[in-house]
Short mmCIF file of C-alpha atoms (C1' of nucleotides) in Angstrom, two decimals:
data_model
loop_
_atom_site.label_atom_id
_atom_site.label_comp_id
_atom_site.label_asym_id
_atom_site.label_seq_id
_atom_site.Cartn_x
_atom_site.Cartn_y
_atom_site.Cartn_z
CA MET I 27 -38.78 12.73 15.23
CA GLU I 28 -35.12 12.79 16.13
CA THR I 29 -33.21 9.59 16.57
CA ILE I 30 -30.53 8.96 19.15
CA LEU I 31 -27.99 6.17 19.10
CA VAL I 32 -26.79 4.94 22.47
CA ILE I 33 -23.52 3.01 22.39
CA GLU I 34 -23.23 1.48 25.84
CA ASP I 35 -22.61 -2.03 27.08
CA ASP I 36 -24.19 -1.87 30.53
CA PRO I 37 -27.75 -3.18 30.12
CA ARG I 38 -28.96 -1.19 33.08
CA ILE I 39 -27.84 2.06 31.58
CA GLN I 40 -29.18 0.95 28.20
CA LYS I 41 -32.59 0.46 29.70
CA ALA I 42 -32.59 3.64 31.71
CA LEU I 43 -31.50 5.82 28.79
CA THR I 44 -33.91 4.13 26.42
CA ARG I 45 -36.79 4.84 28.73
CA GLN I 46 -35.69 8.39 29.32
CA PHE I 47 -35.23 9.31 25.68
CA ALA I 48 -38.26 7.40 24.51
CA ALA I 49 -40.38 9.24 27.05
CA GLU I 50 -39.27 12.48 25.44
CA GLY I 51 -40.38 11.22 22.07
CA TYR I 52 -37.02 10.30 20.61
CA THR I 53 -36.48 7.20 18.57
CA VAL I 54 -33.80 5.24 20.34
CA HIS I 55 -31.25 2.86 18.90
CA VAL I 56 -28.95 0.87 21.14
CA SER I 57 -25.63 -0.73 20.32
CA GLN I 58 -23.99 -3.18 22.58
CA ASP I 59 -20.37 -2.72 21.59
CA GLY I 60 -18.04 -0.60 19.57
CA ASP I 61 -18.20 -2.49 16.32
CA ALA I 62 -21.98 -2.78 16.31
CA GLY I 63 -22.12 0.87 17.29
CA MET I 64 -20.01 2.00 14.38
CA ALA I 65 -22.14 -0.04 12.01
CA ALA I 66 -25.28 1.43 13.50
CA VAL I 67 -23.99 4.97 13.03
CA PHE I 68 -23.82 4.36 9.31
CA ALA I 69 -27.07 2.42 9.11
CA VAL I 70 -29.17 4.71 11.26
CA ARG I 71 -27.54 8.14 10.77
CA PRO I 72 -28.82 9.30 14.13
CA HIS I 73 -29.30 12.94 15.06
CA ALA I 74 -26.99 12.41 18.02
CA VAL I 75 -24.78 9.71 19.50
CA VAL I 76 -24.44 9.06 23.21
CA LEU I 77 -21.19 7.20 23.62
CA ASP I 78 -19.70 5.42 26.59
CA LEU I 79 -15.94 5.75 26.60
CA MET I 80 -15.36 2.37 28.20
CA LEU I 81 -16.53 -0.21 25.71
CA PRO I 82 -15.72 -3.69 24.57
CA GLY I 83 -14.70 -4.02 20.95
CA LEU I 84 -13.70 -0.80 19.23
CA SER I 85 -12.88 1.62 22.02
CA GLY I 86 -15.04 4.64 22.62
CA ARG I 87 -12.16 6.91 21.73
CA GLU I 88 -11.69 5.31 18.34
CA ILE I 89 -15.39 5.44 17.61
CA CYS I 90 -15.58 9.07 18.49
CA LYS I 91 -12.66 9.90 16.23
CA LYS I 92 -14.07 7.82 13.44
CA ILE I 93 -17.50 9.41 13.58
CA LYS I 94 -15.95 12.84 13.66
CA SER I 95 -13.66 12.19 10.74
CA GLU I 96 -16.25 10.54 8.54
CA MET I 97 -19.56 12.07 9.57
CA ASN I 98 -18.64 15.24 11.34
CA GLU I 99 -22.17 16.57 11.30
CA ILE I 100 -23.43 14.03 13.84
CA PRO I 101 -22.98 15.38 17.36
CA VAL I 102 -21.37 13.03 19.88
CA ILE I 103 -21.96 13.27 23.61
CA VAL I 104 -19.50 11.25 25.64
CA LEU I 105 -20.21 9.47 28.91
CA SER I 106 -17.12 9.08 31.02
CA ALA I 107 -15.86 8.52 34.50
CA VAL I 108 -13.95 11.50 35.77
CA SER I 109 -10.75 9.51 35.82
CA GLU I 110 -11.08 8.71 32.15
CA VAL I 111 -10.92 12.30 31.04
CA ALA I 112 -8.53 13.86 33.47
CA ASP I 113 -8.23 16.76 31.12
CA LYS I 114 -10.78 18.19 28.77
CA VAL I 115 -8.15 18.65 26.14
CA LEU I 116 -8.19 14.96 25.43
CA LEU I 117 -11.92 15.07 24.88
CA LEU I 118 -11.62 17.93 22.50
CA GLU I 119 -9.00 16.01 20.60
CA LEU I 120 -11.47 13.22 20.22
CA GLY I 121 -13.83 15.71 18.67
CA ALA I 122 -16.68 15.10 21.07
CA ASP I 123 -19.30 17.82 21.06
CA ASP I 124 -20.02 17.55 24.74
CA TYR I 125 -19.46 15.23 27.62
CA VAL I 126 -21.07 14.21 30.88
CA THR I 127 -19.13 12.66 33.71
CA LYS I 128 -20.52 9.82 35.76
CA PRO I 129 -22.40 9.94 37.95
CA PHE I 130 -24.70 12.10 35.89
CA SER I 131 -28.26 13.27 36.15
CA PRO I 132 -30.44 11.78 33.40
CA ARG I 133 -31.96 15.21 33.02
CA GLU I 134 -28.58 16.77 32.47
CA LEU I 135 -27.64 14.26 29.81
CA LEU I 136 -30.94 14.83 28.06
CA ALA I 137 -30.44 18.59 28.15
CA ARG I 138 -26.98 18.30 26.65
CA VAL I 139 -28.15 15.97 23.92
CA GLN I 140 -30.98 18.31 23.05
CA ALA I 141 -28.66 21.27 23.02
CA ALA I 142 -26.26 19.45 20.72
CA ILE I 143 -29.04 18.56 18.33
CA ARG I 144 -30.32 22.12 18.32
CA ARG I 145 -26.89 23.54 17.62
CA ASN I 146 -26.63 21.14 14.75
CA GLN I 147 -30.04 21.83 13.31
CA ARG I 148 -28.94 23.65 10.19
CA SER I 149 -29.56 20.82 7.77
CA ALA I 150 -32.69 19.41 9.27
CA SER I 151 -35.77 19.25 7.13
CA LYS I 152 -38.55 16.99 8.21
CA PRO I 153 -40.64 15.13 5.70
CA SER I 154 -44.04 16.72 6.00
CA LEU I 155 -47.10 14.60 6.41
CA SER I 156 -49.16 17.03 4.40
CA MET I 157 -47.35 16.15 1.23
CA GLU I 158 -49.11 16.50 -2.07
CA THR I 159 -47.87 13.41 -3.84
CA TYR I 160 -45.89 10.36 -2.91
CA SER I 161 -44.42 7.92 -5.36
CA PHE I 162 -43.07 4.43 -5.10
CA GLY I 163 -42.38 1.80 -7.72
CA ASN I 164 -44.38 2.85 -10.76
CA ILE I 165 -47.09 4.45 -8.65
CA VAL I 166 -47.79 8.12 -7.99
CA VAL I 167 -50.21 8.83 -5.18
CA ASN I 168 -51.80 12.25 -5.26
CA PHE I 169 -53.23 13.18 -1.88
CA THR I 170 -54.98 16.35 -2.92
CA ARG I 171 -56.61 14.86 -5.99
CA MET I 172 -57.19 11.65 -4.04
CA ASP I 173 -56.21 9.45 -6.90
CA VAL I 174 -53.41 7.19 -8.01
CA LEU I 175 -51.45 7.09 -11.22
CA LYS I 176 -50.07 3.71 -12.18
CA GLU I 177 -47.86 3.51 -15.25
CA GLY I 178 -49.55 6.52 -16.75
CA THR I 179 -53.14 5.41 -16.21
CA TYR I 180 -55.41 6.41 -13.36
CA VAL I 181 -56.49 3.86 -10.82
CA ILE I 182 -59.62 4.56 -8.80
CA LEU I 183 -59.39 3.85 -5.08
CA THR I 184 -62.31 3.87 -2.71
CA ALA I 185 -62.23 6.06 0.38
CA HIS I 186 -61.19 3.21 2.63
CA GLU I 187 -58.56 1.98 0.27
CA PHE I 188 -57.11 5.44 0.06
CA LYS I 189 -57.10 5.85 3.81
CA LEU I 190 -55.34 2.55 4.24
CA LEU I 191 -52.80 3.47 1.59
CA ARG I 192 -52.13 6.76 3.31
CA TYR I 193 -51.62 4.99 6.62
CA PHE I 194 -49.15 2.62 5.06
CA ILE I 195 -47.26 5.45 3.41
CA GLU I 196 -47.07 7.33 6.68
CA HIS I 197 -45.72 4.20 8.32
CA ALA I 198 -43.56 2.91 5.51
CA GLY I 199 -41.31 0.09 6.58
CA HIS I 200 -43.13 -0.52 9.85
CA ALA I 201 -44.73 -3.82 10.65
CA VAL I 202 -48.32 -3.11 11.66
CA THR I 203 -50.85 -5.47 13.20
CA ARG I 204 -54.38 -5.91 11.97
CA GLU I 205 -55.64 -4.50 15.25
CA LYS I 206 -53.58 -1.38 14.71
CA LEU I 207 -55.00 -0.97 11.22
CA LEU I 208 -58.54 -1.49 12.44
CA ASN I 209 -57.98 1.17 15.05
CA GLU I 210 -56.22 3.70 12.88
CA VAL I 211 -57.95 3.28 9.55
CA TRP I 212 -61.41 2.12 10.56
CA GLY I 213 -61.64 3.98 13.85
CA TYR I 214 -61.57 2.78 17.42
CA GLN I 215 -65.22 1.90 17.69
CA ASN I 216 -65.28 -0.44 14.73
CA TYR I 217 -64.46 -4.05 15.27
CA PRO I 218 -65.26 -5.99 12.14
CA THR I 219 -63.73 -9.36 11.46
CA THR I 220 -60.05 -9.37 10.69
CA ARG I 221 -60.97 -10.71 7.28
CA THR I 222 -62.00 -7.18 6.49
CA VAL I 223 -58.44 -6.03 6.65
CA ASP I 224 -57.29 -8.87 4.44
CA ASN I 225 -59.92 -8.00 1.90
CA LEU I 226 -58.92 -4.41 1.66
CA LEU I 227 -55.29 -5.46 1.42
CA LEU I 228 -56.21 -7.82 -1.36
CA ARG I 229 -57.82 -5.02 -3.32
CA LEU I 230 -54.94 -2.64 -2.72
CA ARG I 231 -52.57 -5.27 -4.02
CA GLN I 232 -54.70 -5.94 -7.06
CA LYS I 233 -54.87 -2.27 -7.87
CA LEU I 234 -51.31 -1.24 -7.09
CA GLU I 235 -48.94 -4.18 -7.18
CA PRO I 236 -47.04 -4.84 -10.41
CA ASP I 237 -47.88 -8.52 -9.93
CA PRO I 238 -50.72 -8.92 -7.40
CA ALA I 239 -49.98 -12.63 -7.00
CA ASN I 240 -46.45 -11.84 -5.80
CA PRO I 241 -46.78 -8.67 -3.77
CA VAL I 242 -43.61 -6.72 -3.16
CA HIS I 243 -44.90 -3.44 -1.72
CA PHE I 244 -47.54 -4.80 0.61
CA GLN I 245 -45.83 -7.59 2.46
CA THR I 246 -47.46 -10.13 4.71
CA MET I 247 -45.83 -10.50 8.10
CA HIS I 248 -47.07 -13.89 9.16
CA GLY I 249 -48.41 -13.88 12.69
CA ILE I 250 -48.11 -10.11 12.87
CA GLY I 251 -49.84 -8.23 10.12
CA TYR I 252 -48.55 -6.28 7.13
CA ARG I 253 -45.73 -4.01 6.13
CA PHE I 254 -45.55 -1.45 3.36
CA GLU I 255 -42.23 -1.46 1.53
CA PRO I 256 -41.67 1.41 -0.93
CA GLN I 257 -38.60 -0.38 -2.24
CA PRO I 258 -39.04 -4.07 -2.88
CA ALA I 259 -36.78 -6.27 -0.77
CA THR I 260 -34.63 -7.35 -3.68
CA VAL I 261 -33.58 -3.78 -4.24
CA ARG I 262 -32.19 -3.63 -0.73
CA GLN I 263 -28.69 -4.91 -0.54
CA MET L 26 -54.13 23.90 40.63
CA GLU L 27 -51.34 21.37 40.65
CA THR L 28 -50.73 19.15 43.61
CA ILE L 29 -47.32 18.14 44.90
CA LEU L 30 -46.58 15.25 47.20
CA VAL L 31 -43.59 15.67 49.50
CA ILE L 32 -42.23 12.44 50.98
CA GLU L 33 -39.77 13.55 53.64
CA ASP L 34 -39.30 12.74 57.31
CA ASP L 35 -37.43 15.82 58.49
CA PRO L 36 -40.08 18.21 59.94
CA ARG L 37 -38.02 21.28 59.19
CA ILE L 38 -37.73 20.43 55.53
CA GLN L 39 -41.40 19.49 55.47
CA LYS L 40 -42.34 22.90 56.77
CA ALA L 41 -40.00 24.78 54.50
CA LEU L 42 -41.17 22.98 51.39
CA THR L 43 -44.81 23.23 52.29
CA ARG L 44 -44.55 26.97 52.77
CA GLN L 45 -42.56 27.37 49.57
CA PHE L 46 -44.89 25.39 47.33
CA ALA L 47 -48.04 26.76 48.95
CA ALA L 48 -46.81 30.29 48.32
CA GLU L 49 -46.59 29.43 44.64
CA GLY L 50 -50.17 28.23 44.64
CA TYR L 51 -49.58 24.49 44.71
CA THR L 52 -51.62 22.11 46.82
CA VAL L 53 -49.14 20.30 49.04
CA HIS L 54 -49.42 16.83 50.55
CA VAL L 55 -46.82 15.57 53.00
CA SER L 56 -45.94 11.98 53.90
CA GLN L 57 -43.80 11.08 56.88
CA ASP L 58 -42.39 7.80 55.70
CA GLY L 59 -42.14 5.49 52.76
CA ASP L 60 -45.25 3.44 53.29
CA ALA L 61 -47.48 6.42 53.85
CA GLY L 62 -45.85 8.05 50.84
CA MET L 63 -46.62 5.16 48.55
CA ALA L 64 -50.22 5.09 49.73
CA ALA L 65 -50.49 8.81 49.19
CA VAL L 66 -49.21 8.53 45.63
CA PHE L 67 -52.12 6.26 44.79
CA ALA L 68 -54.65 8.24 46.76
CA VAL L 69 -53.64 11.72 45.65
CA ARG L 70 -52.18 11.11 42.19
CA PRO L 71 -50.07 14.23 42.49
CA HIS L 72 -48.69 16.17 39.55
CA ALA L 73 -45.20 15.68 40.96
CA VAL L 74 -43.49 13.88 43.81
CA VAL L 75 -40.60 15.31 45.79
CA LEU L 76 -38.89 12.34 47.37
CA ASP L 77 -36.19 12.12 50.00
CA LEU L 78 -33.93 9.14 49.39
CA MET L 79 -33.23 8.57 53.08
CA LEU L 80 -36.50 7.54 54.65
CA PRO L 81 -37.92 5.38 57.39
CA GLY L 82 -40.14 2.56 56.16
CA LEU L 83 -40.04 1.76 52.48
CA SER L 84 -36.80 3.20 51.21
CA GLY L 85 -36.79 6.13 48.86
CA ARG L 86 -35.19 3.97 46.21
CA GLU L 87 -37.97 1.44 46.28
CA ILE L 88 -40.62 4.12 46.18
CA CYS L 89 -39.06 5.74 43.20
CA LYS L 90 -38.84 2.47 41.33
CA LYS L 91 -42.37 1.59 42.24
CA ILE L 92 -43.82 4.89 41.10
CA LYS L 93 -41.87 4.69 37.89
CA SER L 94 -42.95 1.15 37.15
CA GLU L 95 -46.59 1.63 38.01
CA MET L 96 -47.31 5.26 37.29
CA ASN L 97 -44.53 6.36 35.04
CA GLU L 98 -46.31 9.57 34.11
CA ILE L 99 -45.86 11.14 37.53
CA PRO L 100 -42.54 12.99 37.62
CA VAL L 101 -40.31 12.26 40.60
CA ILE L 102 -37.69 14.69 41.87
CA VAL L 103 -35.26 13.12 44.27
CA LEU L 104 -33.62 14.83 47.24
CA SER L 105 -30.34 13.23 48.16
CA ALA L 106 -27.04 13.71 49.85
CA VAL L 107 -24.17 13.61 47.40
CA SER L 108 -22.83 10.39 48.86
CA GLU L 109 -26.11 8.61 48.20
CA VAL L 110 -25.92 8.96 44.46
CA ALA L 111 -22.28 8.23 43.95
CA ASP L 112 -23.22 5.28 41.83
CA LYS L 113 -24.35 6.42 38.43
CA VAL L 114 -26.19 3.22 37.73
CA LEU L 115 -28.25 3.52 40.83
CA LEU L 116 -29.51 6.93 39.86
CA LEU L 117 -30.43 5.81 36.39
CA GLU L 118 -32.07 2.66 37.57
CA LEU L 119 -34.30 4.56 39.91
CA GLY L 120 -35.82 6.29 36.92
CA ALA L 121 -36.05 9.62 38.70
CA ASP L 122 -36.84 12.55 36.44
CA ASP L 123 -34.47 14.87 38.20
CA TYR L 124 -32.60 15.21 41.43
CA VAL L 125 -31.29 17.86 43.76
CA THR L 126 -28.45 17.26 46.16
CA LYS L 127 -28.56 18.52 49.72
CA PRO L 128 -28.03 21.14 50.80
CA PHE L 129 -30.22 22.62 48.10
CA SER L 130 -31.67 25.97 47.30
CA PRO L 131 -35.48 25.97 47.70
CA ARG L 132 -35.74 28.08 44.59
CA GLU L 133 -33.78 25.56 42.60
CA LEU L 134 -35.99 22.74 43.78
CA LEU L 135 -39.08 24.74 42.89
CA ALA L 136 -37.73 25.44 39.44
CA ARG L 137 -36.97 21.82 38.83
CA VAL L 138 -40.38 20.68 40.03
CA GLN L 139 -42.10 23.21 37.81
CA ALA L 140 -39.98 22.20 34.86
CA ALA L 141 -40.80 18.55 35.44
CA ILE L 142 -44.52 19.25 35.56
CA ARG L 143 -44.37 21.36 32.44
CA ARG L 144 -42.38 18.73 30.60
CA ASN L 145 -44.78 16.09 31.66
CA GLN L 146 -47.78 17.99 30.38
CA ARG L 147 -46.13 18.52 27.06
CA SER L 148 -45.19 14.92 26.61
CA ALA L 149 -48.39 13.52 28.05
CA SER L 150 -50.04 13.34 24.67
CA LYS L 151 -47.09 11.76 22.90
CA PRO L 152 -46.97 8.03 22.65
CA SER L 153 -43.77 6.73 24.22
CA LEU L 154 -41.90 4.29 22.08
CA SER L 155 -39.01 2.20 23.16
CA MET L 156 -35.89 1.38 21.28
CA GLU L 157 -36.08 1.04 17.54
CA THR L 158 -32.97 -0.98 16.86
CA TYR L 159 -30.51 -2.95 18.91
CA SER L 160 -27.23 -4.09 17.48
CA PHE L 161 -24.68 -6.62 18.60
CA GLY L 162 -21.98 -8.52 16.80
CA ASN L 163 -22.80 -8.21 13.11
CA ILE L 164 -26.54 -8.17 13.75
CA VAL L 165 -28.94 -5.26 13.71
CA VAL L 166 -32.35 -6.03 15.16
CA ASN L 167 -35.05 -3.64 13.98
CA PHE L 168 -38.05 -3.69 16.28
CA THR L 169 -40.36 -1.58 14.19
CA ARG L 170 -39.69 -3.36 10.93
CA MET L 171 -39.68 -6.62 12.81
CA ASP L 172 -36.72 -7.96 10.94
CA VAL L 173 -33.01 -8.53 11.37
CA LEU L 174 -30.10 -7.35 9.31
CA LYS L 175 -27.14 -9.72 9.35
CA GLU L 176 -24.02 -8.66 7.53
CA GLY L 177 -26.03 -6.57 5.11
CA THR L 178 -28.69 -9.13 4.25
CA TYR L 179 -32.15 -9.41 5.72
CA VAL L 180 -33.06 -12.38 7.83
CA ILE L 181 -36.74 -13.18 8.28
CA LEU L 182 -37.80 -14.22 11.76
CA THR L 183 -41.18 -15.62 12.67
CA ALA L 184 -43.28 -13.85 15.28
CA HIS L 185 -42.24 -16.28 17.99
CA GLU L 186 -38.59 -16.15 17.10
CA PHE L 187 -38.73 -12.41 17.23
CA LYS L 188 -40.46 -12.41 20.58
CA LEU L 189 -37.84 -14.76 22.00
CA LEU L 190 -35.06 -12.60 20.62
CA ARG L 191 -36.60 -9.53 22.17
CA TYR L 192 -36.83 -11.28 25.51
CA PHE L 193 -33.20 -12.25 25.35
CA ILE L 194 -32.15 -8.73 24.46
CA GLU L 195 -34.16 -7.34 27.34
CA HIS L 196 -32.45 -9.82 29.63
CA ALA L 197 -28.99 -9.76 28.12
CA GLY L 198 -26.40 -11.59 30.18
CA HIS L 199 -28.98 -13.23 32.44
CA ALA L 200 -29.35 -16.96 32.64
CA VAL L 201 -32.98 -17.87 32.02
CA THR L 202 -34.68 -21.21 32.55
CA ARG L 203 -36.88 -22.89 29.98
CA GLU L 204 -39.82 -22.48 32.30
CA LYS L 205 -39.21 -18.77 32.45
CA LEU L 206 -39.07 -18.58 28.67
CA LEU L 207 -42.24 -20.61 28.31
CA ASN L 208 -43.97 -18.24 30.67
CA GLU L 209 -42.69 -15.01 29.25
CA VAL L 210 -42.52 -15.73 25.55
CA TRP L 211 -45.26 -18.29 25.10
CA GLY L 212 -47.63 -17.02 27.77
CA TYR L 213 -48.48 -18.36 31.19
CA GLN L 214 -51.18 -20.75 30.15
CA ASN L 215 -49.09 -22.62 27.60
CA TYR L 216 -47.04 -25.59 28.67
CA PRO L 217 -45.68 -27.35 25.65
CA THR L 218 -42.75 -29.74 25.87
CA THR L 219 -39.39 -28.25 26.67
CA ARG L 220 -38.24 -29.41 23.27
CA THR L 221 -40.24 -26.52 21.93
CA VAL L 222 -37.88 -24.05 23.50
CA ASP L 223 -34.86 -25.91 22.21
CA ASN L 224 -36.30 -25.91 18.75
CA LEU L 225 -36.90 -22.23 18.67
CA LEU L 226 -33.45 -21.63 20.05
CA LEU L 227 -32.00 -23.85 17.39
CA ARG L 228 -33.66 -21.75 14.74
CA LEU L 229 -32.53 -18.51 16.31
CA ARG L 230 -28.98 -19.79 16.34
CA GLN L 231 -29.16 -20.93 12.75
CA LYS L 232 -30.47 -17.59 11.66
CA LEU L 233 -28.32 -15.29 13.79
CA GLU L 234 -25.14 -16.98 14.95
CA PRO L 235 -21.99 -16.42 12.86
CA ASP L 236 -21.35 -20.15 13.21
CA PRO L 237 -24.52 -21.95 14.34
CA ALA L 238 -22.55 -25.06 15.31
CA ASN L 239 -20.51 -23.06 17.80
CA PRO L 240 -22.93 -20.55 19.26
CA VAL L 241 -21.41 -17.57 21.00
CA HIS L 242 -24.42 -15.32 21.52
CA PHE L 243 -27.01 -17.88 22.57
CA GLN L 244 -25.25 -19.94 25.15
CA THR L 245 -26.45 -23.14 26.73
CA MET L 246 -26.40 -23.23 30.51
CA HIS L 247 -26.39 -26.91 31.17
CA GLY L 248 -29.01 -27.89 33.70
CA ILE L 249 -30.40 -24.36 33.78
CA GLY L 250 -31.45 -22.98 30.43
CA TYR L 251 -29.96 -20.37 28.15
CA ARG L 252 -28.21 -17.04 28.23
CA PHE L 253 -27.94 -14.32 25.64
CA GLU L 254 -24.48 -12.84 25.45
CA PRO L 255 -24.21 -9.73 23.25
CA GLN L 256 -20.43 -9.95 23.39
CA PRO L 257 -18.68 -13.22 22.74
CA ALA L 258 -17.20 -14.57 25.97
CA THR L 259 -13.58 -14.07 25.03
CA VAL L 260 -14.00 -10.33 24.84
CA ARG L 261 -15.35 -10.09 28.36
CA GLN L 262 -12.96 -9.80 31.24
"C1'" DT Z 1 -10.00 -41.16 34.30
"C1'" DC Z 2 -13.93 -43.51 32.61
"C1'" DC Z 3 -18.68 -44.57 32.58
"C1'" DC Z 4 -23.57 -43.80 32.98
"C1'" DG Z 5 -27.54 -41.19 33.36
"C1'" DA Z 6 -29.39 -36.77 32.43
"C1'" DT Z 7 -29.60 -32.95 29.46
"C1'" DT Z 8 -29.45 -30.79 25.08
"C1'" DG Z 9 -29.04 -30.62 19.74
"C1'" DT Z 10 -31.17 -31.76 15.65
"C1'" DC Z 11 -34.31 -33.38 12.27
"C1'" DA Z 12 -38.59 -35.24 10.06
"C1'" DT Z 13 -43.30 -35.42 10.66
"C1'" DT Z 14 -47.66 -34.02 12.28
"C1'" DT Z 15 -50.76 -30.67 13.90
"C1'" DC Z 16 -52.35 -26.28 14.31
"C1'" DT Z 17 -52.74 -21.35 13.08
"C1'" DT Z 18 -52.83 -17.72 10.00
"C1'" DT Z 19 -53.65 -15.79 5.54
"C1'" DG Z 20 -55.48 -15.56 0.56
"C1'" DT Z 21 -59.32 -15.54 -2.05
"C1'" DC Z 22 -63.94 -15.55 -3.49
"C1'" DA Z 23 -68.96 -15.11 -3.52
"C1'" DG Z 24 -72.79 -13.37 -1.59
"C1'" DA Z 25 -75.11 -10.53 2.00
"C1'" DA Z 26 -75.50 -6.20 4.16
"C1'" DT Z 27 -74.91 -1.46 4.21
"C1'" DG Z 28 -74.68 3.08 2.73
"C1'" DT Z 29 -75.52 6.64 -0.89
"C1'" DA Z 30 -77.12 9.27 -4.86
"C1'" DT S 30 -84.39 2.02 -6.38
"C1'" DA S 31 -79.92 1.19 -8.27
"C1'" DC S 32 -75.32 1.32 -7.59
"C1'" DA S 33 -70.97 1.12 -5.31
"C1'" DT S 34 -68.78 -0.16 -1.31
"C1'" DT S 35 -67.96 -2.80 2.69
"C1'" DC S 36 -68.52 -6.82 5.62
"C1'" DT S 37 -69.06 -11.77 6.49
"C1'" DG S 38 -68.33 -16.56 6.19
"C1'" DA S 39 -66.34 -20.49 3.89
"C1'" DC S 40 -62.72 -22.96 2.29
"C1'" DA S 41 -58.12 -23.62 0.31
"C1'" DA S 42 -53.32 -22.67 0.75
"C1'" DA S 43 -49.36 -21.41 3.08
"C1'" DG S 44 -46.75 -21.10 7.03
"C1'" DA S 45 -45.36 -21.88 11.73
"C1'" DA S 46 -45.22 -24.49 15.98
"C1'" DA S 47 -45.25 -28.78 18.53
"C1'" DT S 48 -44.07 -33.45 18.89
"C1'" DG S 49 -41.35 -37.48 19.10
"C1'" DA S 50 -37.25 -39.95 18.02
"C1'" DC S 51 -32.58 -40.36 18.25
"C1'" DA S 52 -27.78 -38.64 18.42
"C1'" DA S 53 -24.47 -35.83 20.77
"C1'" DT S 54 -22.83 -33.79 24.76
"C1'" DC S 55 -22.20 -32.77 29.52
"C1'" DG S 56 -21.40 -33.58 34.53
"C1'" DG S 57 -21.02 -36.14 38.54
"C1'" DG S 58 -19.71 -40.24 40.80
"C1'" DA S 59 -17.13 -44.67 40.91
#
DNA sequence: TCCCGATTGTCATTTCTTTGTCAGAATGTA
DNA sequence: TACATTCTGACAAAGAAATGACAATCGGGA
């Protein structure tokens, strides 16, 4: 799904926009000020940026220019009071793709953001969930053959193990609770002990981890659940 | 067929809207004032609500907020005079799906109501997520990964620490008492010593503050509690 | 301004919770 | 029935939270 970065310091607007965009299925990122916002642009690479012109830290104008000069492909929609953009020329100079003046209708903003994303959609290619193989570390998972290749030798997974692995791969990098796993992998009607999840995890680790005693791909989130990490943490900077 | 609830006290508008929507095949319910309107929302569970902002009884603003907080899936289209929505924040806070300013074209209203219903049906199946990351200072909080990036390195938070952080972010800039935190973060039935809160705060500061000895983001409110400040105080006006 | 009591910061220790791991029982399947 | 798979319970190990003690700090009143 598309991601939207909202750079806005007013918590009320933050909340309102988050709810609005989330309800439409977008993944929302929020930055509190200009500097954090600029960092988030690079970290998140959103499909669109909604930018308040009046910001603490780096000013909205500077951010807009910077995004446009360094990552021109990301559309920027500016929020501004009428007085702030007396003439549209200024906005165009900034390089903004579109703008909405306050007060604005949430619907209108959404429409403009969607339009901007659509206009920009030339390079978009979603990762498909019906992929044939997926590899991480020294593992190659083959979804059609339903088997796993580890360092050149085949590892046999049971049906449950494979289903769990697939779930993790589809939610790579997300912290997931045991309850979530029980629901998604086992099915809503099953409610075995939580030890069941641990057991399956244990076996996945033993079969797939380079060193099962020190798991790097299947991380424990104490008090929460587990998280699948295609790249071990040490690789991340 | 779809049902529409019209909350509006002007009999002429009532009649006009009723005729209009009925002609399009909708089942129309009309409420005279705010209280009746709120009751009708629960009783009828309409596919859309057309809501006048200026109402006797419960104000239109309150109704809108209430519907959105308790039955977010019902789209609300607000009728308002231009002067009533001068404040951008107000409009956003209400959470209305769309709005039409008086005087309005009946056709336009109809189109917007239909669009809202259609949108709602499309998105009804999608799970609504909230924000994925929130950034402030040199911190990026990732809610799905359940971790924090500080100046390029990952900081591990415990489940409680993360919950507290989330609460602070959701209440940025608000002073909160220890009791409030104990209730919201620990749960209503728990009443550990207040030192517990201080301890967790200490750890949050040590993990997130640029200089834990001189906290800028997690401020102490002597005699009250704490306050999360996304921007260091000096930057604010 | 200075002092005193109240509030908060901090740390070490204890207590509690969660997770890892294993063995055996139960279940399903060929 | 025999086999593989999954579930359960037990216990150890790891991790997190709560507690209590004491120092540092703050704020209001003398």
